[in-house]
mmCIF file of C-alpha atoms in Angstrom:
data_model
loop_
_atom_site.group_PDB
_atom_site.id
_atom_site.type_symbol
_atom_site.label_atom_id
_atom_site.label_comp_id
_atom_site.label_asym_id
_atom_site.label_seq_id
_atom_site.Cartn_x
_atom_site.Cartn_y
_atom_site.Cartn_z
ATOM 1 C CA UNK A 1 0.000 0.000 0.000
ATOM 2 C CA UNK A 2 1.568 3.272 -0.838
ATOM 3 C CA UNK A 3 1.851 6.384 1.282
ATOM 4 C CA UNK A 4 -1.440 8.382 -0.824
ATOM 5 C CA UNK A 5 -3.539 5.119 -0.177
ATOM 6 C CA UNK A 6 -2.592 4.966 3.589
ATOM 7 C CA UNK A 7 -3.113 8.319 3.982
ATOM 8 C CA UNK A 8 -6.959 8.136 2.519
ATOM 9 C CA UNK A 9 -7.469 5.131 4.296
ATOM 10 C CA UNK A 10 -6.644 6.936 7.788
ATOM 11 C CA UNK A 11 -8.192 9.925 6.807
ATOM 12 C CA UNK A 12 -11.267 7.932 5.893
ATOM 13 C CA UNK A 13 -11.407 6.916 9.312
ATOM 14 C CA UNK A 14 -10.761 10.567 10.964
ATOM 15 C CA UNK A 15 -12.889 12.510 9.127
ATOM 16 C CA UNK A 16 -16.076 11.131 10.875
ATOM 17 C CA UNK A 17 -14.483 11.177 14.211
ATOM 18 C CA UNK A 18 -13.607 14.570 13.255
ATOM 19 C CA UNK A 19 -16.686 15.479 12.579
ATOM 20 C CA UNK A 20 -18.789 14.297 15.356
ATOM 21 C CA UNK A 21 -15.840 16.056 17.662
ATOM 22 C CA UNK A 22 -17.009 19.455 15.374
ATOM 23 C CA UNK A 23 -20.539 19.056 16.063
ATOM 24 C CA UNK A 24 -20.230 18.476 20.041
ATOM 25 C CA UNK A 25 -17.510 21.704 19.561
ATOM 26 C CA UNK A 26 -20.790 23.381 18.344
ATOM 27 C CA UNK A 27 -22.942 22.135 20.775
ATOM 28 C CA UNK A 28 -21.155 23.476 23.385
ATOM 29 C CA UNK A 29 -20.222 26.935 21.780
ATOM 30 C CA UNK A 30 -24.062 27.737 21.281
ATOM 31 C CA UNK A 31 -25.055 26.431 24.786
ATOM 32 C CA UNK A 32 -22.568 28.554 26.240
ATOM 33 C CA UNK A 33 -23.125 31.384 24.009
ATOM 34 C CA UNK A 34 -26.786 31.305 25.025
ATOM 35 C CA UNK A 35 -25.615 31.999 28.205
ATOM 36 C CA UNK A 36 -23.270 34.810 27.484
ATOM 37 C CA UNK A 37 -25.507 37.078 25.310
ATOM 38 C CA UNK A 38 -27.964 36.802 27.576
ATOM 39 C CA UNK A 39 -25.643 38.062 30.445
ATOM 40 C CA UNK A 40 -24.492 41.137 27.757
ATOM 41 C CA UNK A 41 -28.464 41.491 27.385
ATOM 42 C CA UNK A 42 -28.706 42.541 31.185
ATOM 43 C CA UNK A 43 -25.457 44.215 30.986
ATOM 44 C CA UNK A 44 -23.927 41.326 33.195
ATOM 45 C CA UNK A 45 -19.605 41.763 33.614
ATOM 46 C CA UNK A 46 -18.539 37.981 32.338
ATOM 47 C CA UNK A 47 -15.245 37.738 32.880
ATOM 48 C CA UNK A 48 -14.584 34.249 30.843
ATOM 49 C CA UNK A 49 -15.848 33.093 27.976
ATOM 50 C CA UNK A 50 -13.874 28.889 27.867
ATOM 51 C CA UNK A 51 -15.026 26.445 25.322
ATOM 52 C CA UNK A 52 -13.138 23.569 26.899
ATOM 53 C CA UNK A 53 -11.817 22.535 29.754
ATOM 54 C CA UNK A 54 -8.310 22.342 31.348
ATOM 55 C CA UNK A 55 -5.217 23.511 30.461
ATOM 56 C CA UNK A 56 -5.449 26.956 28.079
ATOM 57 C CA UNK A 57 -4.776 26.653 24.509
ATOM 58 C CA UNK A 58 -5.602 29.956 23.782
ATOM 59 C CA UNK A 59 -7.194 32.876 25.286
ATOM 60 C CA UNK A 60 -7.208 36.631 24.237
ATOM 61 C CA UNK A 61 -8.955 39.262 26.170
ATOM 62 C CA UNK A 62 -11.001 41.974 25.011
ATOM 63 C CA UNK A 63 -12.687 44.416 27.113
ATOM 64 C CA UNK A 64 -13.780 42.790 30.251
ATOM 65 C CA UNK A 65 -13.936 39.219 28.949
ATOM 66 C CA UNK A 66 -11.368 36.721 28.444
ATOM 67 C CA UNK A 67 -12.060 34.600 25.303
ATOM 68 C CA UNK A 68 -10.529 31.191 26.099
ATOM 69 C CA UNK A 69 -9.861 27.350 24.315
ATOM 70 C CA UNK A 70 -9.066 24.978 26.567
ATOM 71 C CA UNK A 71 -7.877 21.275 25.987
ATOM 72 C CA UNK A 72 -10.419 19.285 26.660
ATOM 73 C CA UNK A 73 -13.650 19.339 24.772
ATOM 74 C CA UNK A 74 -16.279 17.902 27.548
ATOM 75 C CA UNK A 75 -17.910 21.515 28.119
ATOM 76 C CA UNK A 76 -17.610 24.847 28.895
ATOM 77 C CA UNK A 77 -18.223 27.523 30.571
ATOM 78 C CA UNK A 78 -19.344 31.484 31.256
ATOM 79 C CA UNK A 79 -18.090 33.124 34.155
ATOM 80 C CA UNK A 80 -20.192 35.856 35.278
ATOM 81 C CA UNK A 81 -18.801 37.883 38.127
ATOM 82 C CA UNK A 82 -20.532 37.538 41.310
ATOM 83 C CA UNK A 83 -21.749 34.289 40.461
ATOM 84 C CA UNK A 84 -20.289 32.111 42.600
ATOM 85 C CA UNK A 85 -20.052 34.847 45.578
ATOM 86 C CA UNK A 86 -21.134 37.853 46.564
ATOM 87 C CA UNK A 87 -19.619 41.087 44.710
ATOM 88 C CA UNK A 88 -19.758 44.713 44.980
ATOM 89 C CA UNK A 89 -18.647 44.974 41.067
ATOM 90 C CA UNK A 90 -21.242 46.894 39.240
ATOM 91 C CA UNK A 91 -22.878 44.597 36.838
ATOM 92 C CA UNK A 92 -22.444 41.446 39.045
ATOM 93 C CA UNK A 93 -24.696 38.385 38.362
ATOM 94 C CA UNK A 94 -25.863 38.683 41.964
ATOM 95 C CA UNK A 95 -27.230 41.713 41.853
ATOM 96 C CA UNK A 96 -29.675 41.298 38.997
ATOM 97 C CA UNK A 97 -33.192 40.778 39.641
ATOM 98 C CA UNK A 98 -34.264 36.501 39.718
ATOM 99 C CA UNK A 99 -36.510 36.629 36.539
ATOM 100 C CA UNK A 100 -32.799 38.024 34.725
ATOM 101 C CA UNK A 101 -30.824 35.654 36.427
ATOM 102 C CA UNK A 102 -33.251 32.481 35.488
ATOM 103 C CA UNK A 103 -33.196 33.668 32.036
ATOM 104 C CA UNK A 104 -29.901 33.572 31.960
ATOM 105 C CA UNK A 105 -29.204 30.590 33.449
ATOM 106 C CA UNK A 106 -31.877 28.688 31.152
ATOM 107 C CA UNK A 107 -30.706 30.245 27.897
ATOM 108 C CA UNK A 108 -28.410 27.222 27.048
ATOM 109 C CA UNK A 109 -30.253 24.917 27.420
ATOM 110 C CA UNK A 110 -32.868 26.343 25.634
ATOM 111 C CA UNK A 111 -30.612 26.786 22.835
ATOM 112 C CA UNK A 112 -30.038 23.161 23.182
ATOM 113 C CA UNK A 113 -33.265 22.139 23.281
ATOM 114 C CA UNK A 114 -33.900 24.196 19.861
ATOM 115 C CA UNK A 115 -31.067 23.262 17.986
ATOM 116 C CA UNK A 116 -32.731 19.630 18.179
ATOM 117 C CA UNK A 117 -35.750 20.849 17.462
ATOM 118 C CA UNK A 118 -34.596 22.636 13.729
ATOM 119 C CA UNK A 119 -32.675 19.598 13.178
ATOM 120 C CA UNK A 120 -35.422 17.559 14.239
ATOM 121 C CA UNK A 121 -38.127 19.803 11.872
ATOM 122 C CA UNK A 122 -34.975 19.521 8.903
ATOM 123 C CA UNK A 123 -34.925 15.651 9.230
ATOM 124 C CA UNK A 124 -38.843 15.007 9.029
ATOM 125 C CA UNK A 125 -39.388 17.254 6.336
ATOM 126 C CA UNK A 126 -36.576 15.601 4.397
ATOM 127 C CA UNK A 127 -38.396 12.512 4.923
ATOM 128 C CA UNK A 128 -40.505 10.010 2.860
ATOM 129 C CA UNK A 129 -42.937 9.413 5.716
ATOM 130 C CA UNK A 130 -43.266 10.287 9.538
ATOM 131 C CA UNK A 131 -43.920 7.817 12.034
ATOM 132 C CA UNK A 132 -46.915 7.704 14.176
ATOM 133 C CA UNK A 133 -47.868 5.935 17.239
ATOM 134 C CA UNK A 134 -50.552 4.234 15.015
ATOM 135 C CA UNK A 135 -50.812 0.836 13.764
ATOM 136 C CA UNK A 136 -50.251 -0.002 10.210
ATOM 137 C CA UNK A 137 -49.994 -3.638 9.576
ATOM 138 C CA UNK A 138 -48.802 -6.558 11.284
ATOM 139 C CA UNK A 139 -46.057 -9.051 10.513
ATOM 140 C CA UNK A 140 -47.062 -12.029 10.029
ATOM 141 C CA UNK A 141 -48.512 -14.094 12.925
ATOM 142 C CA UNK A 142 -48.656 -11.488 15.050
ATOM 143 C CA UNK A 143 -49.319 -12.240 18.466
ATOM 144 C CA UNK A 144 -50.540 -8.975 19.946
ATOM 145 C CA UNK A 145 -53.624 -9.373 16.723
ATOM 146 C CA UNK A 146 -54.456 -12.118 18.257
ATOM 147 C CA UNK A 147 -55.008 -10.101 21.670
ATOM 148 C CA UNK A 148 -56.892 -7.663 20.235
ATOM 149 C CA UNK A 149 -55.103 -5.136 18.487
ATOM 150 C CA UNK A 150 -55.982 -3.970 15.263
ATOM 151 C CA UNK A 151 -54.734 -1.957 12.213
ATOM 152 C CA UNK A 152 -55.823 1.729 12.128
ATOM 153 C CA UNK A 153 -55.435 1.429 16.219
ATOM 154 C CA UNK A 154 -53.850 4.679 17.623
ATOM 155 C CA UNK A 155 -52.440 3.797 20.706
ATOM 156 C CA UNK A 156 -53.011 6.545 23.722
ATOM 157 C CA UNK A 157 -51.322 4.638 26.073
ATOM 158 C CA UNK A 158 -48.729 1.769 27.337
ATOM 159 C CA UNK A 159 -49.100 0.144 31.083
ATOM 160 C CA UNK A 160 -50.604 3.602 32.070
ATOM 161 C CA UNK A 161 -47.942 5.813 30.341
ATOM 162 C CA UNK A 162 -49.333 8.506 27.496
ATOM 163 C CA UNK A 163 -48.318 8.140 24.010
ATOM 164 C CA UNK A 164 -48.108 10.986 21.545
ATOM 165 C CA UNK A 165 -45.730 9.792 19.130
ATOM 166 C CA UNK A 166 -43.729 7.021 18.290
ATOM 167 C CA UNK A 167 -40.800 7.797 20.272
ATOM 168 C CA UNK A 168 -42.959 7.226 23.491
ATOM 169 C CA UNK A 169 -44.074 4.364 22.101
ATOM 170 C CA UNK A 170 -41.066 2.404 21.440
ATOM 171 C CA UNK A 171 -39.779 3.645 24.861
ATOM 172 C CA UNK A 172 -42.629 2.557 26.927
ATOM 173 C CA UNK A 173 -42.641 -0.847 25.303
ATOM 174 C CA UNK A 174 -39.192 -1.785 25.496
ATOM 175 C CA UNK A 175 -39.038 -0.783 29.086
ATOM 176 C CA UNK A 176 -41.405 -4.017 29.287
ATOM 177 C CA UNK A 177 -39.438 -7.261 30.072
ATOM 178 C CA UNK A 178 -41.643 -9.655 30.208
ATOM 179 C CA UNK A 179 -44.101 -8.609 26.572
ATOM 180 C CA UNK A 180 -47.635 -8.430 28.449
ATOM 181 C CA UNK A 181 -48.517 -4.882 28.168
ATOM 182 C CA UNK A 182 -51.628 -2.885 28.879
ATOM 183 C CA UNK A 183 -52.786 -0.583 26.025
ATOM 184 C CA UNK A 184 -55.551 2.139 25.347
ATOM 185 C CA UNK A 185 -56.110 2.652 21.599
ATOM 186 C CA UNK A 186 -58.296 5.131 19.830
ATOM 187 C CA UNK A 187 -60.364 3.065 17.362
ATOM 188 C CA UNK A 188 -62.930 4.383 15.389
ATOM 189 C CA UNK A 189 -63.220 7.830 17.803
ATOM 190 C CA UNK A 190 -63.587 5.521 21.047
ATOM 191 C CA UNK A 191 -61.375 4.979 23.817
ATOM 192 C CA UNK A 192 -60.460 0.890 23.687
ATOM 193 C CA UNK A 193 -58.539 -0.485 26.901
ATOM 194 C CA UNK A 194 -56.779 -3.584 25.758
ATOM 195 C CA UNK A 195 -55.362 -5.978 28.786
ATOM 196 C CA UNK A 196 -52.368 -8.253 28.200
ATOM 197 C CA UNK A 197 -51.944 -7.831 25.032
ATOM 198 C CA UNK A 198 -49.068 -10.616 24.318
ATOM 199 C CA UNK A 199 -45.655 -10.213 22.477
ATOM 200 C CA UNK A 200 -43.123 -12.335 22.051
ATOM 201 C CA UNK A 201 -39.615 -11.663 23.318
ATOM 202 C CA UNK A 202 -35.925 -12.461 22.689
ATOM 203 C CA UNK A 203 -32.814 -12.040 24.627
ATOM 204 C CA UNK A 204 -29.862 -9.609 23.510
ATOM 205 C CA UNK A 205 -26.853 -9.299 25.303
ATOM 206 C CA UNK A 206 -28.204 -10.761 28.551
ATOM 207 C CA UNK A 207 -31.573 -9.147 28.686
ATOM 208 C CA UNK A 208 -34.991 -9.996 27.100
ATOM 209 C CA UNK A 209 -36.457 -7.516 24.680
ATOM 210 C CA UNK A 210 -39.937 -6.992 23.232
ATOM 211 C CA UNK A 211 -40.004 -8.034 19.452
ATOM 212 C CA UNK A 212 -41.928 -5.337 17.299
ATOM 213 C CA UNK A 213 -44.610 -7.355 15.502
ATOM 214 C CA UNK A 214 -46.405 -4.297 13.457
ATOM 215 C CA UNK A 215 -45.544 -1.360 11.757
ATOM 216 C CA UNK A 216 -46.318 2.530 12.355
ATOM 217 C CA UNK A 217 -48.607 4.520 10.304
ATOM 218 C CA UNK A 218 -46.488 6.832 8.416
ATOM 219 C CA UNK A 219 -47.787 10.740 7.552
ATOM 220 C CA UNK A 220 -46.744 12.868 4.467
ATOM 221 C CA UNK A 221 -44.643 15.307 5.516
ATOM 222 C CA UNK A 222 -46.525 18.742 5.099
ATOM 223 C CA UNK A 223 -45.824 21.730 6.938
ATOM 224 C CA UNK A 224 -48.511 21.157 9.360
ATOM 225 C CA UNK A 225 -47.348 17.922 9.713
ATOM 226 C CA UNK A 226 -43.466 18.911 10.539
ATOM 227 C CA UNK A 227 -44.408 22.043 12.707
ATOM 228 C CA UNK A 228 -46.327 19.504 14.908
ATOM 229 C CA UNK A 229 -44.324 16.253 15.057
ATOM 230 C CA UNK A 230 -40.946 17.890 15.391
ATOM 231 C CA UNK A 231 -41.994 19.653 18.496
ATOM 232 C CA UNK A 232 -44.067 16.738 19.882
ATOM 233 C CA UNK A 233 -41.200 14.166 19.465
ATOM 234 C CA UNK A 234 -38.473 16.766 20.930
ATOM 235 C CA UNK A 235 -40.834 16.786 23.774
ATOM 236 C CA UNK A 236 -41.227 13.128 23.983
ATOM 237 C CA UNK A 237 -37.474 12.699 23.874
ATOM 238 C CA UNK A 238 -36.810 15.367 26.928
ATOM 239 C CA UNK A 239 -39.106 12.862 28.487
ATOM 240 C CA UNK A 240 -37.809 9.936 27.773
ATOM 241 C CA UNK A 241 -34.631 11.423 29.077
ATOM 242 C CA UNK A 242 -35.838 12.400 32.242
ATOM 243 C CA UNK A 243 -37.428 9.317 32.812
ATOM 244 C CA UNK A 244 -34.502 7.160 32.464
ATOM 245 C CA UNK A 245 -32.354 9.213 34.517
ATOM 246 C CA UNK A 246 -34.981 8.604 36.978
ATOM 247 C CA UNK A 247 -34.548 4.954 36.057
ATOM 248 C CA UNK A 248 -30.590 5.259 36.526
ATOM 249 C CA UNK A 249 -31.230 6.502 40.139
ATOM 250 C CA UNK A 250 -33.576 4.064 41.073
ATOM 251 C CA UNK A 251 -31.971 1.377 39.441
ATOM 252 C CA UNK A 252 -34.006 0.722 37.062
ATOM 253 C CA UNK A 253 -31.854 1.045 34.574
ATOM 254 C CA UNK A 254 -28.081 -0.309 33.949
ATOM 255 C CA UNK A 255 -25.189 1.488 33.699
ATOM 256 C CA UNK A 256 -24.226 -0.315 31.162
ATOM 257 C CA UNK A 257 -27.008 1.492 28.913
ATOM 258 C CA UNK A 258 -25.500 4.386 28.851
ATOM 259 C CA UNK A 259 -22.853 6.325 26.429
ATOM 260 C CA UNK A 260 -20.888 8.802 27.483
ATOM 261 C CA UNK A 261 -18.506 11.300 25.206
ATOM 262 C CA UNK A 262 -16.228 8.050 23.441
ATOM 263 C CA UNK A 263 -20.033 6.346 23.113
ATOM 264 C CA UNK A 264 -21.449 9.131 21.410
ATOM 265 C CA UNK A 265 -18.952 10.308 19.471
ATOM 266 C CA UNK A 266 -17.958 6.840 18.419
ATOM 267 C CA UNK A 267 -22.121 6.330 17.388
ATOM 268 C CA UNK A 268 -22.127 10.124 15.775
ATOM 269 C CA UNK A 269 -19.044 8.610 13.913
ATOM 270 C CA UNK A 270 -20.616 5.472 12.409
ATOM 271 C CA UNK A 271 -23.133 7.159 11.287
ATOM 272 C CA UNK A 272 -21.906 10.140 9.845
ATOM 273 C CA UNK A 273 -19.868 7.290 7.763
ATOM 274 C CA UNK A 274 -22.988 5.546 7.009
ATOM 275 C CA UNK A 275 -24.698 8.698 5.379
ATOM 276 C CA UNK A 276 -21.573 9.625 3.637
ATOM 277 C CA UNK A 277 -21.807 6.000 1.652
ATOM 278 C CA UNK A 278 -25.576 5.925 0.882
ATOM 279 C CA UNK A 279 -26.226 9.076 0.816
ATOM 280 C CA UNK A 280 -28.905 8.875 3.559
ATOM 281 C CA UNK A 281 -28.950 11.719 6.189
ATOM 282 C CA UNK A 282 -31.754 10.937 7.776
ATOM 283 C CA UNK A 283 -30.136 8.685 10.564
ATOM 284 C CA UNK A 284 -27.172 10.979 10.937
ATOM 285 C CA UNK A 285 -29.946 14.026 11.183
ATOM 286 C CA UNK A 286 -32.436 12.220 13.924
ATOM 287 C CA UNK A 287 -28.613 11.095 15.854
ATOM 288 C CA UNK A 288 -27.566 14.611 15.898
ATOM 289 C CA UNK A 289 -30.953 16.044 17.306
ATOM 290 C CA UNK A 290 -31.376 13.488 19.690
ATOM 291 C CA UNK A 291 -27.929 14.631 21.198
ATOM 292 C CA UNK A 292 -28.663 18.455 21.052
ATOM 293 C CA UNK A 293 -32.164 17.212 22.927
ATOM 294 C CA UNK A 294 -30.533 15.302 25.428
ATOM 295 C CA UNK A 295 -27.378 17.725 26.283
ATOM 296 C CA UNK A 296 -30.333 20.666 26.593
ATOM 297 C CA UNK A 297 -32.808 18.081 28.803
ATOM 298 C CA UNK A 298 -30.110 16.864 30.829
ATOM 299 C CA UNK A 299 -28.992 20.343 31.947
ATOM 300 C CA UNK A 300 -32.161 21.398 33.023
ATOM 301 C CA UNK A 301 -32.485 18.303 35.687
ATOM 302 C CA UNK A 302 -32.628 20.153 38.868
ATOM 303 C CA UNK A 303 -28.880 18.793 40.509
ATOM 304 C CA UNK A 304 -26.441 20.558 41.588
ATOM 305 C CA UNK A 305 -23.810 22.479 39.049
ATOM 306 C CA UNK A 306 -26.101 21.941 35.955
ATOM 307 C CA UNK A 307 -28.122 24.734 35.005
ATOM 308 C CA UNK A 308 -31.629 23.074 36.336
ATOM 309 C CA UNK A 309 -30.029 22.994 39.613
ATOM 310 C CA UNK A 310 -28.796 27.100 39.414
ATOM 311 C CA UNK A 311 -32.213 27.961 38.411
ATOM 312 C CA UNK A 312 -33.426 25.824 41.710
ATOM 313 C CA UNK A 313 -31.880 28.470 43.885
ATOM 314 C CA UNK A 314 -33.175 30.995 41.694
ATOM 315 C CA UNK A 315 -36.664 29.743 42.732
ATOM 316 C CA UNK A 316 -36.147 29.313 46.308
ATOM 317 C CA UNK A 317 -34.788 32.560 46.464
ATOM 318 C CA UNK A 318 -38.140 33.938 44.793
ATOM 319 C CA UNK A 319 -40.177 31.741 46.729
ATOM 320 C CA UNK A 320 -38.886 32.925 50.689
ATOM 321 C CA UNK A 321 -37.649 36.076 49.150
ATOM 322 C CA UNK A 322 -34.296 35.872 50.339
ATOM 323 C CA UNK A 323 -30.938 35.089 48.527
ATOM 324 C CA UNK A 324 -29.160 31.879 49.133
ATOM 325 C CA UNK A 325 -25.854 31.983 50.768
ATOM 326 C CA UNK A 326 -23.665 31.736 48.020
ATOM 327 C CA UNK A 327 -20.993 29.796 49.907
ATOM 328 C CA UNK A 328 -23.796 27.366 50.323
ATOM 329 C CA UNK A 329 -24.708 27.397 46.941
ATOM 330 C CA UNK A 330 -20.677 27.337 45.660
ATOM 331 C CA UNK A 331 -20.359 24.145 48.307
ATOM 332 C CA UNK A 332 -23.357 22.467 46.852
ATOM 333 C CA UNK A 333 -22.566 22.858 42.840
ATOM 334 C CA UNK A 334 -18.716 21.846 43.758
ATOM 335 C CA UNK A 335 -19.885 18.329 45.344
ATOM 336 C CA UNK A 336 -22.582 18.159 42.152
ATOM 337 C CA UNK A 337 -19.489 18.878 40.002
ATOM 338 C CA UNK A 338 -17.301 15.859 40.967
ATOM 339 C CA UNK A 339 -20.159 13.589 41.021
ATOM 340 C CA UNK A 340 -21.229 14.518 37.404
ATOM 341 C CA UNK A 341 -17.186 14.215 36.604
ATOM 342 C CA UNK A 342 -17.133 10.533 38.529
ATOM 343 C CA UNK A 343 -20.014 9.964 36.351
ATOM 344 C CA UNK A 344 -18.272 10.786 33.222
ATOM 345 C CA UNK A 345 -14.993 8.815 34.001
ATOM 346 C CA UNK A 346 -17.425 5.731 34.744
ATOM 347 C CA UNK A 347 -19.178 6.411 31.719
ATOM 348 C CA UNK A 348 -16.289 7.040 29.808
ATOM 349 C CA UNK A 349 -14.676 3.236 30.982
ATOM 350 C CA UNK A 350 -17.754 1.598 29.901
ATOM 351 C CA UNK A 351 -17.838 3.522 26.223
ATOM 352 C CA UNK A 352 -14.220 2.543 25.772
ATOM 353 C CA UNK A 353 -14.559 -1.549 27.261
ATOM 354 C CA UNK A 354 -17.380 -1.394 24.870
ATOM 355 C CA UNK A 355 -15.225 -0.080 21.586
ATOM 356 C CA UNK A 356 -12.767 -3.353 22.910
ATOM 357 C CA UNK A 357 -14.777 -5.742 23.081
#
């Protein structure tokens, strides 16, 4: 193999690695930057802007902020003076009003959260069809026909949980071991409750999973259409989220589930590849906005050091109408800190045992 050959073949490799690294570079620039025009919008003094973290790689001030790249690309960061403590600097963050402080604490997120959603809106439009949490057909001897279900069904519900798009629906049923599920369908206008409906399951990697045995009901995609589903299943994926966070802390759900940065960029990777050989971006569009989703759901959860949990104190402050002891709250988000950090270094084990095995 000569030297142009070897080089295409590794670069072949990079480039999707590459990319996937770009797109979580992005992710965090316009979470952070949500942040940081915000705090300029109250005329709040940030004195760093970092996209990284660790060591500097470069930083350059101008004005009253330093502008900073730092070597590791797991997050970022704005720091606002009078954040973390109290400060008699005018145009601390502490001496803004709660409803600007909220605001700015929620505007990545909610960047986040609507970066998925375009992407989201982009990838349905895009598509042939788009999937509802409606029953087409079933595959051959179905055994959840024989238990009642029928095509045209639109299922409302799964063992109690609401469905309003396929997304929920998948979720709800594969969180189902043993395939006896409860359902409520709309048929015909009327409410249906179906009880043990039957599938049959198999066992991957250890663990027994429902097999699908009908297809969706697929919807031209219209504006209407788009406008509607791309918002509902954004919504349904913050909740899935949620939920099996939940599930993590309960244990209800395995570690072992989970992907961390290697994971994700490894799966952002492997796709982007995919698309890049058939041509196909759908896949590589509904990967990307499930990320963007999840980064924006995940830092709303209300624990300490993510932005759900700053707003928390935000709240509590409105709600007694006192301020928080920042020492208390500095305390609090440093212990959240390293336990989201031990979380990533766990996660980040698993993702890499994973790419071994």
């Amino acid at each position: 193999m000569n030297d142009i050959s070897t080089l295409a073949l590794v670069w072949g490799k990079a480039w999707p690695i590459l990319a996937a690294i770009l797109f979580f570079g992005l992710l965090i620039a316009t979470h952070e930057g949500g942040h940081f025009l915000t705090a300029k919008l109250f005329k709040v003094r940030v004195n760093e802007f970092s996209l990284g973290m660790g060591p500097v790689l470069w930083k350059k001030q101008k004005a009253e902020t330093q502008y900073s790249l730092r070597a590791l690309p797991v997050g970022g960061y704005v720091a606002m003076e009078g954040e973390d403590g109290d400060s008699e600097v005018d145009g601390a963050f502490g001496s803004k009003p709660p409803w600007q402080r909220a605001i700015i604490i929620l505007a990545g997120a909610t960047v986040n959260l609507l970066t998925g959603l375009i992407i989201m809106a982009v990838m349905l439009g895009t598509s042939d069809l788009i999937g509802t949490p409606a029953v087409s057909q079933f595959r051959g001897n179905a055994a959840s026909k024989a238990q009642g279900l029928r095509e045209g069904d639109r299922i409302l519900s799964v063992n109690n949980h609401v469905v309003r798009t396929e997304y929920d629906l998948s979720f709800y049923m594969s969180k189902d071991k043993d395939g006896v599920m409860d359902f409520v369908v709309d048929r015909d206008g009327k409410n249906v409750s179906l009880k043990h409906v039957t599938f049959e399951t198999e066992e991957v990697e250890g663990t027994q999973v429902v097999k699908y045995d009908f297809a969706i009901v697929g919807v031209k995609p219209g504006f209407k259409n788009v406008v509607k589903y791309s918002v509902l299943d954004s919504l349904s994926i913050v909740r899935i989220v949620w939920v099996s966070l939940w599930d993590l802390a309960t244990g209800n759900f395995s570690m072992r589930d989970m992907a961390g940065p290697v994971g994700t960029v490894q799966a952002v990777a492997d796709t982007t590849s995919d698309a890049a050989k058939s041509g196909n971006l759908s896949r590589l569009l509904l990967i990307l906005a499930l990320i963007a989703i999840n980064v924006g759901a995940f830092n709303l959860i209300p624990f300490p050091a993510l932005d759900g949990g700053r707003f928390l104190f935000i709240m509590l402050e409105g709600i007694f109408r006192r301020p928080i002891s920042k020492e208390f709250q500095a305390a609090v988000n440093t212990v959240g800190m390293a336990m989201l950090f031990g979380l990533m270094i766990m996660v980040t084990f698993s993702d890499v045992f994973k790419l071994l095995r």
